PDB file of C-alpha atoms in Angstrom:
ATOM      1  CA  MET A   1      36.788  42.707 -13.540  1.00  0.00           C
ATOM      2  CA  PRO A   2      35.174  39.338 -14.532  1.00  0.00           C
ATOM      3  CA  GLU A   3      33.680  37.354 -11.784  1.00  0.00           C
ATOM      4  CA  GLU A   4      35.709  34.474 -11.350  1.00  0.00           C
ATOM      5  CA  SER A   5      33.680  31.273 -11.712  1.00  0.00           C
ATOM      6  CA  ILE A   6      33.901  28.336  -9.336  1.00  0.00           C
ATOM      7  CA  SER A   7      35.405  25.844 -11.977  1.00  0.00           C
ATOM      8  CA  THR A   8      38.584  28.116 -12.194  1.00  0.00           C
ATOM      9  CA  ARG A   9      39.003  28.802  -8.528  1.00  0.00           C
ATOM     10  CA  ASN A  10      41.346  27.088  -6.604  1.00  0.00           C
ATOM     11  CA  ILE A  11      39.066  25.286  -4.057  1.00  0.00           C
ATOM     12  CA  GLY A  12      40.136  23.528  -0.752  1.00  0.00           C
ATOM     13  CA  ILE A  13      39.064  20.592   0.337  1.00  0.00           C
ATOM     14  CA  ASN A  14      40.695  20.339   3.774  1.00  0.00           C
ATOM     15  CA  LEU A  15      43.692  22.234   5.525  1.00  0.00           C
ATOM     16  CA  LYS A  16      47.157  21.076   4.758  1.00  0.00           C
ATOM     17  CA  PHE A  17      49.370  20.458   7.719  1.00  0.00           C
ATOM     18  CA  PRO A  18      51.426  21.855   9.163  1.00  0.00           C
ATOM     19  CA  LEU A  19      49.573  24.985   9.142  1.00  0.00           C
ATOM     20  CA  ARG A  20      51.286  27.929   7.322  1.00  0.00           C
ATOM     21  CA  SER A  21      49.974  31.222   5.997  1.00  0.00           C
ATOM     22  CA  TYR A  22      49.422  31.303   2.320  1.00  0.00           C
ATOM     23  CA  ARG A  23      47.815  33.884   0.087  1.00  0.00           C
ATOM     24  CA  ARG A  24      46.884  36.817   2.178  1.00  0.00           C
ATOM     25  CA  GLY A  25      47.003  35.079   5.562  1.00  0.00           C
ATOM     26  CA  PHE A  26      44.554  32.107   4.767  1.00  0.00           C
ATOM     27  CA  PHE A  27      45.652  28.529   5.455  1.00  0.00           C
ATOM     28  CA  GLU A  28      47.192  26.203   2.587  1.00  0.00           C
ATOM     29  CA  MET A  29      44.455  23.687   1.550  1.00  0.00           C
ATOM     30  CA  ASN A  30      44.581  20.036  -0.113  1.00  0.00           C
ATOM     31  CA  THR A  31      42.857  20.810  -3.490  1.00  0.00           C
ATOM     32  CA  THR A  32      42.804  16.974  -4.369  1.00  0.00           C
ATOM     33  CA  THR A  33      40.853  14.066  -3.349  1.00  0.00           C
ATOM     34  CA  LEU A  34      43.754  12.148  -2.882  1.00  0.00           C
ATOM     35  CA  ALA A  35      45.966  14.740  -0.961  1.00  0.00           C
ATOM     36  CA  ALA A  36      42.565  15.504   1.232  1.00  0.00           C
ATOM     37  CA  ILE A  37      42.365  11.649   1.983  1.00  0.00           C
ATOM     38  CA  ARG A  38      46.291  11.143   2.741  1.00  0.00           C
ATOM     39  CA  GLU A  39      46.028  14.195   5.138  1.00  0.00           C
ATOM     40  CA  ASP A  40      43.066  12.791   7.167  1.00  0.00           C
ATOM     41  CA  ILE A  41      44.842   9.502   7.478  1.00  0.00           C
ATOM     42  CA  LYS A  42      47.998  11.170   8.848  1.00  0.00           C
ATOM     43  CA  ILE A  43      45.859  13.225  11.185  1.00  0.00           C
ATOM     44  CA  LEU A  44      43.941  10.188  12.275  1.00  0.00           C
ATOM     45  CA  LEU A  45      47.146   8.003  12.779  1.00  0.00           C
ATOM     46  CA  LEU A  46      49.302  10.647  14.619  1.00  0.00           C
ATOM     47  CA  THR A  47      46.251  11.791  17.142  1.00  0.00           C
ATOM     48  CA  LYS A  48      46.838   9.969  20.393  1.00  0.00           C
ATOM     49  CA  LYS A  49      43.452   8.033  21.693  1.00  0.00           C
ATOM     50  CA  GLY A  50      42.056  10.560  24.542  1.00  0.00           C
ATOM     51  CA  GLU A  51      43.552  13.764  22.730  1.00  0.00           C
ATOM     52  CA  ARG A  52      40.483  14.926  21.331  1.00  0.00           C
ATOM     53  CA  LEU A  53      38.133  16.302  24.193  1.00  0.00           C
ATOM     54  CA  ILE A  54      34.549  15.729  22.157  1.00  0.00           C
ATOM     55  CA  ASN A  55      35.378  12.310  20.834  1.00  0.00           C
ATOM     56  CA  THR A  56      38.068  10.639  23.034  1.00  0.00           C
ATOM     57  CA  ASP A  57      38.075   7.457  20.762  1.00  0.00           C
ATOM     58  CA  ILE A  58      39.224   9.200  17.820  1.00  0.00           C
ATOM     59  CA  GLY A  59      42.961   8.215  17.007  1.00  0.00           C
ATOM     60  CA  THR A  60      45.526   5.464  17.929  1.00  0.00           C
ATOM     61  CA  ASN A  61      48.059   4.494  20.201  1.00  0.00           C
ATOM     62  CA  ILE A  62      50.845   5.213  17.525  1.00  0.00           C
ATOM     63  CA  PRO A  63      52.159   8.460  19.149  1.00  0.00           C
ATOM     64  CA  ILE A  64      52.592   6.288  22.502  1.00  0.00           C
ATOM     65  CA  LEU A  65      54.476   3.512  20.500  1.00  0.00           C
ATOM     66  CA  ALA A  66      56.588   6.222  18.521  1.00  0.00           C
ATOM     67  CA  GLY A  67      57.428   7.270  22.242  1.00  0.00           C
ATOM     68  CA  GLN A  68      58.757   3.969  23.024  1.00  0.00           C
ATOM     69  CA  LEU A  69      61.302   3.771  20.060  1.00  0.00           C
ATOM     70  CA  PHE A  70      64.226   4.745  22.593  1.00  0.00           C
ATOM     71  CA  GLU A  71      63.880   1.484  24.051  1.00  0.00           C
ATOM     72  CA  PRO A  72      65.053  -1.848  22.375  1.00  0.00           C
ATOM     73  CA  HIS A  73      62.421  -3.009  20.168  1.00  0.00           C
ATOM     74  CA  ASP A  74      61.586  -5.804  17.828  1.00  0.00           C
ATOM     75  CA  ARG A  75      60.999  -4.844  14.225  1.00  0.00           C
ATOM     76  CA  ASP A  76      58.082  -7.726  13.770  1.00  0.00           C
ATOM     77  CA  VAL A  77      56.343  -6.756  17.080  1.00  0.00           C
ATOM     78  CA  LEU A  78      56.577  -3.195  16.230  1.00  0.00           C
ATOM     79  CA  GLU A  79      55.214  -3.610  13.027  1.00  0.00           C
ATOM     80  CA  GLU A  80      52.406  -6.008  14.267  1.00  0.00           C
ATOM     81  CA  GLN A  81      51.489  -3.143  17.012  1.00  0.00           C
ATOM     82  CA  ILE A  82      51.575  -0.519  14.342  1.00  0.00           C
ATOM     83  CA  GLY A  83      49.332  -2.294  12.076  1.00  0.00           C
ATOM     84  CA  ALA A  84      47.150  -3.507  14.515  1.00  0.00           C
ATOM     85  CA  GLU A  85      46.350   0.139  15.204  1.00  0.00           C
ATOM     86  CA  VAL A  86      46.386   1.525  11.480  1.00  0.00           C
ATOM     87  CA  ARG A  87      43.596  -1.246  10.570  1.00  0.00           C
ATOM     88  CA  GLY A  88      41.421  -0.768  13.652  1.00  0.00           C
ATOM     89  CA  ALA A  89      41.507   3.372  13.063  1.00  0.00           C
ATOM     90  CA  LEU A  90      40.805   3.019   9.583  1.00  0.00           C
ATOM     91  CA  ALA A  91      38.254   0.248  10.064  1.00  0.00           C
ATOM     92  CA  ALA A  92      36.453   2.437  12.485  1.00  0.00           C
ATOM     93  CA  TRP A  93      36.809   6.025  11.171  1.00  0.00           C
ATOM     94  CA  MET A  94      37.412   5.510   7.448  1.00  0.00           C
ATOM     95  CA  PRO A  95      35.902   2.551   6.186  1.00  0.00           C
ATOM     96  CA  TYR A  96      36.026   3.381   2.705  1.00  0.00           C
ATOM     97  CA  ILE A  97      40.005   2.936   2.811  1.00  0.00           C
ATOM     98  CA  LYS A  98      41.232  -0.641   2.008  1.00  0.00           C
ATOM     99  CA  LEU A  99      44.874  -1.163   2.985  1.00  0.00           C
ATOM    100  CA  ARG A 100      46.819  -3.075   0.264  1.00  0.00           C
ATOM    101  CA  GLY A 101      50.158  -3.237   2.155  1.00  0.00           C
ATOM    102  CA  LEU A 102      51.672  -1.907   5.458  1.00  0.00           C
ATOM    103  CA  ASN A 103      55.243  -2.045   5.957  1.00  0.00           C
ATOM    104  CA  VAL A 104      57.652  -0.651   9.105  1.00  0.00           C
ATOM    105  CA  TYR A 105      61.215   0.153   8.632  1.00  0.00           C
ATOM    106  CA  SER A 106      63.752   1.173  11.255  1.00  0.00           C
ATOM    107  CA  ASP A 107      67.001   3.135  10.423  1.00  0.00           C
ATOM    108  CA  VAL A 108      68.882  -0.393   9.674  1.00  0.00           C
ATOM    109  CA  ASP A 109      66.445  -1.426   6.990  1.00  0.00           C
ATOM    110  CA  ALA A 110      64.859   1.424   5.399  1.00  0.00           C
ATOM    111  CA  PRO A 111      64.280   1.646   1.556  1.00  0.00           C
ATOM    112  CA  PRO A 112      66.592   3.694  -0.359  1.00  0.00           C
ATOM    113  CA  GLY A 113      65.251   7.318  -0.737  1.00  0.00           C
ATOM    114  CA  TYR A 114      64.108   7.233   2.900  1.00  0.00           C
ATOM    115  CA  ASN A 115      65.919   9.236   5.709  1.00  0.00           C
ATOM    116  CA  VAL A 116      65.424   7.122   8.793  1.00  0.00           C
ATOM    117  CA  GLN A 117      67.292   8.399  11.719  1.00  0.00           C
ATOM    118  CA  ARG A 118      68.350   6.135  14.684  1.00  0.00           C
ATOM    119  CA  ASN A 119      65.205   6.067  17.246  1.00  0.00           C
ATOM    120  CA  GLN A 120      62.741   6.687  14.407  1.00  0.00           C
ATOM    121  CA  ALA A 121      60.694   4.496  12.506  1.00  0.00           C
ATOM    122  CA  LEU A 122      59.006   4.643   9.172  1.00  0.00           C
ATOM    123  CA  VAL A 123      55.616   3.413   8.200  1.00  0.00           C
ATOM    124  CA  LEU A 124      55.041   2.765   4.457  1.00  0.00           C
ATOM    125  CA  MET A 125      51.218   1.802   3.554  1.00  0.00           C
ATOM    126  CA  GLN A 126      49.359   1.440   0.298  1.00  0.00           C
ATOM    127  CA  TYR A 127      45.646   1.707   0.049  1.00  0.00           C
ATOM    128  CA  THR A 128      42.632   2.093  -2.147  1.00  0.00           C
ATOM    129  CA  LEU A 129      39.617   4.166  -2.025  1.00  0.00           C
ATOM    130  CA  GLU A 130      36.260   2.065  -2.223  1.00  0.00           C
ATOM    131  CA  ASN A 131      33.778   3.130  -4.713  1.00  0.00           C
ATOM    132  CA  ALA A 132      36.265   5.429  -6.376  1.00  0.00           C
ATOM    133  CA  ASN A 133      36.935   3.645  -9.575  1.00  0.00           C
ATOM    134  CA  GLY A 134      40.254   2.252  -7.968  1.00  0.00           C
ATOM    135  CA  MET A 135      41.780   5.553  -6.842  1.00  0.00           C
ATOM    136  CA  SER A 136      44.783   4.236  -5.018  1.00  0.00           C
ATOM    137  CA  ASP A 137      47.448   6.075  -3.023  1.00  0.00           C
ATOM    138  CA  SER A 138      50.743   5.384  -0.693  1.00  0.00           C
ATOM    139  CA  LEU A 139      51.669   7.211   2.502  1.00  0.00           C
ATOM    140  CA  ALA A 140      54.922   7.415   4.210  1.00  0.00           C
ATOM    141  CA  LEU A 141      54.909   8.370   8.022  1.00  0.00           C
ATOM    142  CA  ASN A 142      58.186   9.011   9.868  1.00  0.00           C
ATOM    143  CA  LEU A 143      57.475   8.433  13.527  1.00  0.00           C
ATOM    144  CA  ASP A 144      60.064   9.292  16.090  1.00  0.00           C
ATOM    145  CA  ASN A 145      60.173   9.738  19.944  1.00  0.00           C
ATOM    146  CA  PRO A 146      57.735  12.915  20.344  1.00  0.00           C
ATOM    147  CA  GLN A 147      59.974  14.415  23.484  1.00  0.00           C
TER     148      GLN A 147
END
């Protein structure tokens, strides 16, 4: 059997979450730069500050804000708070990402095609990778009360 060359193998960049068994017990991996960075952003934004024992500064307060979705909230205030968390985390931990747009929606104003339930928020963001020939992508995070 000929040896498989590195150019023909499916090389993973980082883990795809949620973790699932894939191909003989290995975990599924992201295989493109954009998919890997999208996963890194999701992990960064959904990690609560203080959750990582080695570096308690990693993360955002977005999971805490998501826990307040059962309380009455003003969409503009929530968008401002989430926007500040996203911008701060990206500037600190992923400075090569330039945020081009960020919108927060509730169940009453979500764009068509997105299923947002009561007491959830949808965060849509568009970004560009610096020094990557203008590579751009977008991300949709559906936040709900984690309890």
